[in-house]
PDB file of C-alpha atoms in Angstrom:
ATOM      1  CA  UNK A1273     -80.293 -29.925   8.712  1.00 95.00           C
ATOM      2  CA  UNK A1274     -79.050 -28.077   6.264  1.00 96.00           C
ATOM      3  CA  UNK A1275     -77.265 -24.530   7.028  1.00 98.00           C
ATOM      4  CA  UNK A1276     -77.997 -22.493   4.487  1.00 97.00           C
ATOM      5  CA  UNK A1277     -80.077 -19.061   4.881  1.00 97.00           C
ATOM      6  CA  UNK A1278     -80.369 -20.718   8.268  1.00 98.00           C
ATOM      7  CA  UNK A1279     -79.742 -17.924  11.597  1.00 98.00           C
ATOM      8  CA  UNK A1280     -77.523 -19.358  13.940  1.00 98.00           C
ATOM      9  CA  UNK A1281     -76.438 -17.764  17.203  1.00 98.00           C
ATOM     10  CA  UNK A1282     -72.935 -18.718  18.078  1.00 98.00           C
ATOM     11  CA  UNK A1283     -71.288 -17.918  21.814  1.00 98.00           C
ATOM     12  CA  UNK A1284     -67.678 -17.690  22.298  1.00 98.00           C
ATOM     13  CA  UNK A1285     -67.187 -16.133  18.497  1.00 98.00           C
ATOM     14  CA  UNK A1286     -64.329 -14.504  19.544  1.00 97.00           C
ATOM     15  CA  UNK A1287     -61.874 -17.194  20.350  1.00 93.00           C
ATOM     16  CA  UNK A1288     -60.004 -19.810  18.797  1.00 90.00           C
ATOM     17  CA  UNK A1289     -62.517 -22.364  18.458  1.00 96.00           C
ATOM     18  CA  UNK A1290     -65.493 -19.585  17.840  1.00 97.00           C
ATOM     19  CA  UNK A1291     -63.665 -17.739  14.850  1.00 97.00           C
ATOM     20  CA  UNK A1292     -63.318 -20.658  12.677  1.00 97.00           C
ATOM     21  CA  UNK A1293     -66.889 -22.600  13.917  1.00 98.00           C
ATOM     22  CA  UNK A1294     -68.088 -19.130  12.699  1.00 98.00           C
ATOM     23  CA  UNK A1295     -65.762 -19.330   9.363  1.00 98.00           C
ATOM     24  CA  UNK A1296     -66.573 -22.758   8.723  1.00 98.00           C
ATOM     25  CA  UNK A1297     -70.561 -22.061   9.299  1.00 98.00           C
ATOM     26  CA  UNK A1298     -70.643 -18.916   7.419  1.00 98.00           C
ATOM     27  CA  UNK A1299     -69.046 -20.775   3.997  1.00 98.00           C
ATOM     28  CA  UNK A1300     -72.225 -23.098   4.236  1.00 97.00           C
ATOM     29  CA  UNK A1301     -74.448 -20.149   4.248  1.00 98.00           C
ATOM     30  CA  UNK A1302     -75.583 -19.903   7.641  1.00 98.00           C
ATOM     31  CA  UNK A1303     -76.696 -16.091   8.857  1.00 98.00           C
ATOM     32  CA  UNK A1304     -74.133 -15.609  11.709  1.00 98.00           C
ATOM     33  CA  UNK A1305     -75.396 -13.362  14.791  1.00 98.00           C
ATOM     34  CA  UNK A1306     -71.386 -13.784  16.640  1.00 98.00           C
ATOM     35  CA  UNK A1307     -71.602 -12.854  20.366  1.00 98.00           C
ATOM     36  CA  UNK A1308     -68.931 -12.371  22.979  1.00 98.00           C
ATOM     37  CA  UNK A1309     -67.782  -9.396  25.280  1.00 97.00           C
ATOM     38  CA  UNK A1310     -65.010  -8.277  22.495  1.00 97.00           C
ATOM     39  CA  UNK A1311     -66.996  -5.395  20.515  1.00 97.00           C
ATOM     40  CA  UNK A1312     -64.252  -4.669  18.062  1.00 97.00           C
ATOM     41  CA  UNK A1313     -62.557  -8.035  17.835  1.00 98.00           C
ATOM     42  CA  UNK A1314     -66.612  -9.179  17.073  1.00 98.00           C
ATOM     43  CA  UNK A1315     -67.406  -6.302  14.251  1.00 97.00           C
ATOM     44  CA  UNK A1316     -63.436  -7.532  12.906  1.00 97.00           C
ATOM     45  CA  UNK A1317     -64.700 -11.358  12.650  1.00 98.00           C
ATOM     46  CA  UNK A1318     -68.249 -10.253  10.727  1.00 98.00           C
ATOM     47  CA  UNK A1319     -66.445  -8.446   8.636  1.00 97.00           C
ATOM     48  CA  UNK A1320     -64.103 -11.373   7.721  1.00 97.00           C
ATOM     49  CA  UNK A1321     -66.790 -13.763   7.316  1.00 98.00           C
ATOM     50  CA  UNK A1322     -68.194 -14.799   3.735  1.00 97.00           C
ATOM     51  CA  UNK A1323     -71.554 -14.069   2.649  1.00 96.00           C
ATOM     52  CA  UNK A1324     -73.691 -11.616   4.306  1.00 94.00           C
ATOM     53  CA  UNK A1325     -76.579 -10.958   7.072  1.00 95.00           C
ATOM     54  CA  UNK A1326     -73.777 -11.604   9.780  1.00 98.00           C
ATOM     55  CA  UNK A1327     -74.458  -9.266  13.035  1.00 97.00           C
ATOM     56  CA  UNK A1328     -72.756  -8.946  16.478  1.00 98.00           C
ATOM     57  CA  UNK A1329     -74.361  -8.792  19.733  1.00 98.00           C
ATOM     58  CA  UNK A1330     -72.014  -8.048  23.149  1.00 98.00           C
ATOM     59  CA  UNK A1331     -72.750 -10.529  25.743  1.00 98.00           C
ATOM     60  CA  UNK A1332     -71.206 -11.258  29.305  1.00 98.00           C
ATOM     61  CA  UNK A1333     -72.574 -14.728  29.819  1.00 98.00           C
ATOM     62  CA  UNK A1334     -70.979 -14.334  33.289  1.00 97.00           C
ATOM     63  CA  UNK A1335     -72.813 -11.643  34.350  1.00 97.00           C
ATOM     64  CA  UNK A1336     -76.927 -12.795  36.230  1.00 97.00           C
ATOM     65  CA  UNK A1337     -79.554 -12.671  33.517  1.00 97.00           C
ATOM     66  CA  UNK A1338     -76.800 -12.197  30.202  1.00 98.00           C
ATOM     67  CA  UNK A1339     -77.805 -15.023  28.164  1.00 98.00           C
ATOM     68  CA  UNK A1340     -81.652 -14.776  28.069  1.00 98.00           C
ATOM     69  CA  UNK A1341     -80.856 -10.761  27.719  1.00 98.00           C
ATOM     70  CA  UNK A1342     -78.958 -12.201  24.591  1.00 98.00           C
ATOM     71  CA  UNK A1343     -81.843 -13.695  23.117  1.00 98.00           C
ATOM     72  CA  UNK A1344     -84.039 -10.945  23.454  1.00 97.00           C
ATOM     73  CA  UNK A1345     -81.896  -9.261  21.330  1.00 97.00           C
ATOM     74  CA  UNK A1346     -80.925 -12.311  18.768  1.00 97.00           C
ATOM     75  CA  UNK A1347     -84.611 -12.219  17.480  1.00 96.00           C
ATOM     76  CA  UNK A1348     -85.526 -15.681  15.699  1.00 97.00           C
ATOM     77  CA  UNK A1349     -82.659 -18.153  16.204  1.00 98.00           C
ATOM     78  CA  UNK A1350     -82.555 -21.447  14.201  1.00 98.00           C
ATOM     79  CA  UNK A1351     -79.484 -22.908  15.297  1.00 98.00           C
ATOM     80  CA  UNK A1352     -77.952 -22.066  18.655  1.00 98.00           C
ATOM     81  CA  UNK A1353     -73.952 -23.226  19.085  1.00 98.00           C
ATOM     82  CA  UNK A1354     -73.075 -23.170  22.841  1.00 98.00           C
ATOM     83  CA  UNK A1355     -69.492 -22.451  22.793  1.00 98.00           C
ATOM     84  CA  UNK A1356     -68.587 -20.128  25.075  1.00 97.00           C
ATOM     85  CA  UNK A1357     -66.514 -21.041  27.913  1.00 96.00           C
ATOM     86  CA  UNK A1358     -64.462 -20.303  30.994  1.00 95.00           C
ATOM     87  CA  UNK A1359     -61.059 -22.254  31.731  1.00 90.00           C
ATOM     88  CA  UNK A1360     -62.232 -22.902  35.304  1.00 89.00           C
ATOM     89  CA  UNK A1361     -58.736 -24.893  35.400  1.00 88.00           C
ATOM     90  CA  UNK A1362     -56.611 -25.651  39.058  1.00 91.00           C
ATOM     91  CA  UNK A1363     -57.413 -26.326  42.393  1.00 92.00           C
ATOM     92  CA  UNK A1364     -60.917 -25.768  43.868  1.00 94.00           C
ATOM     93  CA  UNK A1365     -59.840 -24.151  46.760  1.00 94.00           C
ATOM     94  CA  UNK A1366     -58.039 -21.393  45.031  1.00 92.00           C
ATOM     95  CA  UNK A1367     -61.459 -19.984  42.965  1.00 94.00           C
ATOM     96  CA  UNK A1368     -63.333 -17.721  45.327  1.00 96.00           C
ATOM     97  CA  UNK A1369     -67.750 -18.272  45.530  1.00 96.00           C
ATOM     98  CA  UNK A1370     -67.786 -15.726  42.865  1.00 97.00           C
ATOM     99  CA  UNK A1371     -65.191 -17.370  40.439  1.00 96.00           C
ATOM    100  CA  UNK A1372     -67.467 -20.819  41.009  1.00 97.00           C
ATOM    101  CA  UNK A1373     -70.352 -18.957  39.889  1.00 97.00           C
ATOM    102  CA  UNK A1374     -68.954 -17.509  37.095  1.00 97.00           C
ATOM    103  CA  UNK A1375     -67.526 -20.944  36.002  1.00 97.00           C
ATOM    104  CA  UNK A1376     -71.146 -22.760  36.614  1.00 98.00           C
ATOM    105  CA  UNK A1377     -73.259 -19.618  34.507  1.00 98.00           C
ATOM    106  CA  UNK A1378     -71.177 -19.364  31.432  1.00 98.00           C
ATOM    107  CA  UNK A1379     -69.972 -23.100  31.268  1.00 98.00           C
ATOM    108  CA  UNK A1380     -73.619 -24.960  32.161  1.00 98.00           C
ATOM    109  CA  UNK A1381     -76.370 -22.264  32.892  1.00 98.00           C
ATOM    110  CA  UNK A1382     -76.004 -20.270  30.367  1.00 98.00           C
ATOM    111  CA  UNK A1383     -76.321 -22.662  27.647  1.00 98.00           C
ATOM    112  CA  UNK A1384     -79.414 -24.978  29.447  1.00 98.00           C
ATOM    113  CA  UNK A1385     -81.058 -21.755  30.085  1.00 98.00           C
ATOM    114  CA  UNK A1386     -80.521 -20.307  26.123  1.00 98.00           C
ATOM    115  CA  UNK A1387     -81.762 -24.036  25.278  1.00 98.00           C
ATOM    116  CA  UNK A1388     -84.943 -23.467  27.272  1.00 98.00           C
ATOM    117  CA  UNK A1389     -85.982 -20.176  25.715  1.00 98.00           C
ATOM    118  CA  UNK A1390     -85.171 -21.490  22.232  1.00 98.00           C
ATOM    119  CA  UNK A1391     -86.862 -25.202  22.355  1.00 98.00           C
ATOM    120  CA  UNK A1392     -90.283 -24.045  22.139  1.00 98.00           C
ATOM    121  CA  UNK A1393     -90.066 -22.028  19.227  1.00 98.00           C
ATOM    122  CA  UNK A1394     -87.791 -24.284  17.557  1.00 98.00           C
ATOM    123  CA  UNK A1395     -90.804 -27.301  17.640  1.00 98.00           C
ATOM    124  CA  UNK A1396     -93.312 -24.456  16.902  1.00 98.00           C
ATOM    125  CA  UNK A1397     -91.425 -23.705  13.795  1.00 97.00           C
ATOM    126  CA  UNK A1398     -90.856 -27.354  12.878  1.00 97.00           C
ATOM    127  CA  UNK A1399     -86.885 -26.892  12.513  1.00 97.00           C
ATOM    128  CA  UNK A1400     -84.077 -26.342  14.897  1.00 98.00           C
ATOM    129  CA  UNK A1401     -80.672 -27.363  15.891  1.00 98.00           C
ATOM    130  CA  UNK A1402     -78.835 -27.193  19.300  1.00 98.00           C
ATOM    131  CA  UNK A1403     -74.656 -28.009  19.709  1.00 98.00           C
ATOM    132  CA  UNK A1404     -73.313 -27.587  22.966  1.00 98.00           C
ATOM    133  CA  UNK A1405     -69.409 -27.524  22.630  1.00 98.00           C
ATOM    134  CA  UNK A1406     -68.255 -29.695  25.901  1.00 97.00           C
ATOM    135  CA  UNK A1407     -64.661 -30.953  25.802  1.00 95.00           C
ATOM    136  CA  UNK A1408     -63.530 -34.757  26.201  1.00 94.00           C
ATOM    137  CA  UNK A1409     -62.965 -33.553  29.742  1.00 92.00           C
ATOM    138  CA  UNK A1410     -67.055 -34.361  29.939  1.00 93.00           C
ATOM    139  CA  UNK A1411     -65.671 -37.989  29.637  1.00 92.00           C
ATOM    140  CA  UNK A1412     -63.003 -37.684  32.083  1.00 89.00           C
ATOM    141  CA  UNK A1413     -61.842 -36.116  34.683  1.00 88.00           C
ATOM    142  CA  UNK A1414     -57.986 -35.153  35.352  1.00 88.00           C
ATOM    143  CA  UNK A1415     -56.073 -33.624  37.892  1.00 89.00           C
ATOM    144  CA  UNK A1416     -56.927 -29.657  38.137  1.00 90.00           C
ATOM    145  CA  UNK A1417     -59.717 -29.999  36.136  1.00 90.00           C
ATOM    146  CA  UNK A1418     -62.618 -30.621  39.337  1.00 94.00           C
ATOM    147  CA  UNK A1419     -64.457 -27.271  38.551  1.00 95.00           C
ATOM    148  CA  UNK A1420     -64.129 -27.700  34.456  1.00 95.00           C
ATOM    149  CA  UNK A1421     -65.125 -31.385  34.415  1.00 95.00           C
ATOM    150  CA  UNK A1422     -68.240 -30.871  36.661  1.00 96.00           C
ATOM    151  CA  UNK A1423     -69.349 -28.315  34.058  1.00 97.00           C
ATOM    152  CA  UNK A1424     -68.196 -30.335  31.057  1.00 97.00           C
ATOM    153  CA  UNK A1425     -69.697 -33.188  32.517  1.00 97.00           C
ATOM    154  CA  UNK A1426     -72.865 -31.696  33.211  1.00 97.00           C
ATOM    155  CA  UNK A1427     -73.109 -30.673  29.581  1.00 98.00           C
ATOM    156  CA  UNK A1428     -72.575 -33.771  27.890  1.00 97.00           C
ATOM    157  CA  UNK A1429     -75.284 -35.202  30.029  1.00 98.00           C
ATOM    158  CA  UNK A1430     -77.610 -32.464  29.051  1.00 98.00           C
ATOM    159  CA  UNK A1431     -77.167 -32.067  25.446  1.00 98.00           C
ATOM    160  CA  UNK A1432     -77.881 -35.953  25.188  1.00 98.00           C
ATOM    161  CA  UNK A1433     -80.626 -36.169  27.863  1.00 98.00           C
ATOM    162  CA  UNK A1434     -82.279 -33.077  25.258  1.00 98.00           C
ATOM    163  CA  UNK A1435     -81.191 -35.273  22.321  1.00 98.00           C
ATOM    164  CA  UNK A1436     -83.983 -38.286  23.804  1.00 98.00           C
ATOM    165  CA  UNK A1437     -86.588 -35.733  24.617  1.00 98.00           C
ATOM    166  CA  UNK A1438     -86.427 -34.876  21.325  1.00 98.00           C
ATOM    167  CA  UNK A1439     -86.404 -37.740  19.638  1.00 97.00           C
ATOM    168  CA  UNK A1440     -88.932 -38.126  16.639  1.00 97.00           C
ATOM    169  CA  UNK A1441     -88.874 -34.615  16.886  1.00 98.00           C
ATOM    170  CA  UNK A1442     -88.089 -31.577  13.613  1.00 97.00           C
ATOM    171  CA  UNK A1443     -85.127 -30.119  16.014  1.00 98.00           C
ATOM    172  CA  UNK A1444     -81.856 -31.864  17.380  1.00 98.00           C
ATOM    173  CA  UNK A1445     -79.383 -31.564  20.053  1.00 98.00           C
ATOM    174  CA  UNK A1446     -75.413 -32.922  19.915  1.00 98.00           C
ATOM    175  CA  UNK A1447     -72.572 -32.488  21.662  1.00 98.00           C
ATOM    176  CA  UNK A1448     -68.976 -31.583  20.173  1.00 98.00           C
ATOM    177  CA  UNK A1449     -66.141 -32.450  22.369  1.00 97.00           C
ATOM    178  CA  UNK A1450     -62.869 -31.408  21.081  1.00 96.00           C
ATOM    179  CA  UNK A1451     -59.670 -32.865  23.137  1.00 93.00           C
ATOM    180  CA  UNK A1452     -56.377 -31.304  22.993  1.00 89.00           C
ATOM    181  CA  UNK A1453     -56.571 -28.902  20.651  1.00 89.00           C
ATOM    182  CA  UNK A1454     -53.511 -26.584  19.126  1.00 82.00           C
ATOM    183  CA  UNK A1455     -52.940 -23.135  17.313  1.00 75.00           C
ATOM    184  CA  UNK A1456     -56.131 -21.487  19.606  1.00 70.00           C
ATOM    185  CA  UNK A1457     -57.966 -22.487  22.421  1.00 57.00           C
ATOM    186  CA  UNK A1458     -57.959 -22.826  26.438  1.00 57.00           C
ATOM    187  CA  UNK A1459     -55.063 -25.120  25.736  1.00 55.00           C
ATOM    188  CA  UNK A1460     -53.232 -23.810  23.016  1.00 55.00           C
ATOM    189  CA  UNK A1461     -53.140 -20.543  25.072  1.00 60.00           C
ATOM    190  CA  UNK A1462     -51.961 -21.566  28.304  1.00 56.00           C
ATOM    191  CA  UNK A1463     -48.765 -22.664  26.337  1.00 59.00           C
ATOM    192  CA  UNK A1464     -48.549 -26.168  28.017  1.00 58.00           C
ATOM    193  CA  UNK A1465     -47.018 -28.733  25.592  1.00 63.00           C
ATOM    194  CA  UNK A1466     -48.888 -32.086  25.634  1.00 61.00           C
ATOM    195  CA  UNK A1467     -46.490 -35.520  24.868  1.00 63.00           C
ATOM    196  CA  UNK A1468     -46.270 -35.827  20.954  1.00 68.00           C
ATOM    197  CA  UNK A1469     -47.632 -39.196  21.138  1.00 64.00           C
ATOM    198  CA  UNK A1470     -50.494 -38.076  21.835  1.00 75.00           C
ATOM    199  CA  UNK A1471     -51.286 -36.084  19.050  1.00 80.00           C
ATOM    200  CA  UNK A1472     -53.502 -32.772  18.900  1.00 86.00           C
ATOM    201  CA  UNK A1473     -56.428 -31.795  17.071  1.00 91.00           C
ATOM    202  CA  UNK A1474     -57.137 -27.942  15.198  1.00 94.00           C
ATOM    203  CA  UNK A1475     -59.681 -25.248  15.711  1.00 96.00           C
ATOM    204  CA  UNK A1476     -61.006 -26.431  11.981  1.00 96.00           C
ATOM    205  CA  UNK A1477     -61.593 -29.823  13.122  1.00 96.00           C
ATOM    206  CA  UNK A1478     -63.363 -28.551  15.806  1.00 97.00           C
ATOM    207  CA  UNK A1479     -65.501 -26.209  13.149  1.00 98.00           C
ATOM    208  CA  UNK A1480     -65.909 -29.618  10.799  1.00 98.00           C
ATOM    209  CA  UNK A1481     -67.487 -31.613  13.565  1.00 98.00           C
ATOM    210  CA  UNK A1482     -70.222 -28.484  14.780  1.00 98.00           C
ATOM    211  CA  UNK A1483     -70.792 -28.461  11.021  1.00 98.00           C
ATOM    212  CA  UNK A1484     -71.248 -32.466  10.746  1.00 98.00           C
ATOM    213  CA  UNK A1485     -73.286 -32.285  13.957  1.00 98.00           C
ATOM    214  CA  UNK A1486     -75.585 -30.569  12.387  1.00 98.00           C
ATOM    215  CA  UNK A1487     -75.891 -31.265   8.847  1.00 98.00           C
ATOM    216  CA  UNK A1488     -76.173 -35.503   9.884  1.00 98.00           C
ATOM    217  CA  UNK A1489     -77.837 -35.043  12.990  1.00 97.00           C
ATOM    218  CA  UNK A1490     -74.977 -36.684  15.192  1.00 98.00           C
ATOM    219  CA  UNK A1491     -75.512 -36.713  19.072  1.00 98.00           C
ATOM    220  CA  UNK A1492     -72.225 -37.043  20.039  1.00 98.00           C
ATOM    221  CA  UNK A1493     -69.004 -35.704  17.903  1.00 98.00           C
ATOM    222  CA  UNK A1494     -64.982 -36.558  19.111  1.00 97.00           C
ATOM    223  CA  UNK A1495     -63.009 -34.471  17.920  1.00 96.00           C
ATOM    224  CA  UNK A1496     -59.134 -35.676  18.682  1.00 93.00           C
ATOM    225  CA  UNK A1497     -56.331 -38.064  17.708  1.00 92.00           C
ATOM    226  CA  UNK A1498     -57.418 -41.849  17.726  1.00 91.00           C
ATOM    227  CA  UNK A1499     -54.918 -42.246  21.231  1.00 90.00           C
ATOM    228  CA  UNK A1500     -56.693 -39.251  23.101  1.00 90.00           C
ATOM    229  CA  UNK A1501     -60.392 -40.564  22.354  1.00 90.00           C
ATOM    230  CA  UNK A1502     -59.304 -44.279  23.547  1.00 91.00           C
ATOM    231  CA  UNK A1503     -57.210 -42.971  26.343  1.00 88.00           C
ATOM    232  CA  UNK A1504     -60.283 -40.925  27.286  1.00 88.00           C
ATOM    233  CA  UNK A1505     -62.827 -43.394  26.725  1.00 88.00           C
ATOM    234  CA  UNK A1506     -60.687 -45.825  28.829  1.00 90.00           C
ATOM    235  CA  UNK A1507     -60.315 -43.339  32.117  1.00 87.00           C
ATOM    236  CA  UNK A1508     -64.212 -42.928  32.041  1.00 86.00           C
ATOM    237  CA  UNK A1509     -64.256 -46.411  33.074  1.00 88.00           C
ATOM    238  CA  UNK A1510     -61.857 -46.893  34.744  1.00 90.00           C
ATOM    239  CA  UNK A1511     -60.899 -43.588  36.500  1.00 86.00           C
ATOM    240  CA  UNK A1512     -58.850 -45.235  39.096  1.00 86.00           C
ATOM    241  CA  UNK A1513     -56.540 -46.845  37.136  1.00 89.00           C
ATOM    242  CA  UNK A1514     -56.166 -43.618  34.711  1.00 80.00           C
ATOM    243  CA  UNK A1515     -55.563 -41.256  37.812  1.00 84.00           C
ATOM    244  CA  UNK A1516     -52.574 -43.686  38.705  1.00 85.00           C
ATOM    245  CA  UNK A1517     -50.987 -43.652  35.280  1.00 83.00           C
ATOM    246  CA  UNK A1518     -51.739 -40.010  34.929  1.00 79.00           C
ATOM    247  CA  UNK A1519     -50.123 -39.293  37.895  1.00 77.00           C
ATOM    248  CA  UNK A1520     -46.771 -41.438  37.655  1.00 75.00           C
ATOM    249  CA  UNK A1521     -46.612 -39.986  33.838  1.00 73.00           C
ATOM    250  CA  UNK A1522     -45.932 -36.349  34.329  1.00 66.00           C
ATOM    251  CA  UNK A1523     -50.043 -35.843  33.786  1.00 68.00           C
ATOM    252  CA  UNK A1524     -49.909 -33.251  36.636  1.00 68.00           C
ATOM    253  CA  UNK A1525     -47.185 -31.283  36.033  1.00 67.00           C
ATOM    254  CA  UNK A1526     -49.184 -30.569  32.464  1.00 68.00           C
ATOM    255  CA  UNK A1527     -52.398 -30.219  34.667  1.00 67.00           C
ATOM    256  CA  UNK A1528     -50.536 -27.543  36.678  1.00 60.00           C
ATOM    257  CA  UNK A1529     -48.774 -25.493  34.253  1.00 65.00           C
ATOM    258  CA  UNK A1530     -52.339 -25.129  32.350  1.00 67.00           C
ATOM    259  CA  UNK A1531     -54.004 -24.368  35.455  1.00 67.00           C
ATOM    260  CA  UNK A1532     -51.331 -21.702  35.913  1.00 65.00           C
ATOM    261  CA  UNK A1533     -51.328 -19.758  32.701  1.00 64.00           C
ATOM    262  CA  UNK A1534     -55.725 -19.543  32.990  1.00 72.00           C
ATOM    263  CA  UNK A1535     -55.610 -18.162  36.606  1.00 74.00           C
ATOM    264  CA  UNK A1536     -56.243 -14.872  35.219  1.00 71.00           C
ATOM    265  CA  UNK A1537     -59.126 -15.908  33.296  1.00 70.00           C
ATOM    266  CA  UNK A1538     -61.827 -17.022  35.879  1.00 65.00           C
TER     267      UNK A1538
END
């Protein structure tokens, strides 16, 4: 599908990952409408972006009844990119009910329930695009990370469920799942370090693969050093085995000291 003159909603705008999704989209000639609760840091990111026909729209995805209340106010969306997120990092027992329901709206609801309102219109129209923004945490699930996987999890499997209904179909659905990822993001700003072997991706490469998504039509995009994707790919079959190493290989200090920087942000 190609992007340009095409409207595309994207969640999240404001962080890391969002600003430079929104960057990269915006130099292919989408029509950006940027949406996160940051008014000013929003209206600073329009301005930055090329081209023109960008807008901002405010949006607590947390909050009951926010993301369809988003769409009301999007008008006609082409593309939708799910990208908002919570950290929902750490032990279960330390969220309160309210923390797990924030978690569950902005990480899963929100972005099945944008997907519902926007299908129809999308195969009405005869054009459309869908990328949910999971994490290779969808593929595996690591020590703090029970609340976070579930959602990332539940993503994955929704965005390519949608991709088979779909099939034979004018609109698409993929799923981008960036691992470790430095300069911005959840993990970049809980200031853990990650071993160097393993390697770390950038908030561009993250941008390149919603962009690849949907210009080829991909259903499922990687987007991390060759060693993370194996090691990940690995631990989803054989979780066991990957829990052991994890554990014996410093994996949960790392686990902990992320968990403990995002606290704040549930």
């Amino acid at each position: 599908m190609e992007l340009r003159g095409r409207t595309t909603l994207l969640t999240g705008a404001t962080g890391g990952l969002g600003r430079a999704i929104a960057l990269a989209m915006a130099g292919r000639g989408a029509r950006m409408i940027l949406s996160s609760r940051k008014a000013a840091e929003l209206d600073e990111l329009a301005a930055a972006l090329p081209g023109d026909g960008h807008r901002c729209e405010v949006a607590d995805l947390a909050e009951p009844g926010a993301a369809l209340e988003l769409l009301s106010r999007s008008g006609e969306v082409e593309i939708l990119v799910a990208n908002a997120a919570l950290p929902a990092s750490g032990r279960l027992q330390g969220y309160s009910g309210e923390q797990i329901q924030r978690a569950l709206r902005v990480n899963l609801e929100a972005p099945i329930l944008m997907a519902h309102a926007l299908l129809e219109p999308m195969l009405v129209r005869g054009t459309g695009h869908m990328v949910f923004v999971s994490s290779l945490n969808g593929k595996v699930a690591t020590a703090r990370s029970s609340l976070y996987s579930a959602t990332k999890f539940g993503l994955r499997g929704f965005a390519l469920g949608l991709r088979e209904d779909l099939r034979g179909t004018p609109v698409g659905s993929s799923v981008v799942m960036p691992g470790t990822i430095r300069d911005a993001g959840m993990f970049a700003d809980s200031g853990a370090r990650m071993p160097r072997f393993l390697g770390t991706g950038t908030p561009e490469q993250v941008a390149d693969g919603v962009v690849s998504a949907i210009e080829r039509d991909r259903g499922e995009v990687e987007v991390a050093p060759r060693l993370q994707r194996l090691l990940a790919n690995f631990a989803g079959r054989r979780p066991e085995i990957a829990g052991r190493v994890a554990a014996r290989s410093g994996g949960v200090k790392i686990a902990d000291a992320v968990a403990d920087h995002q606290t704040g942000k549930r």
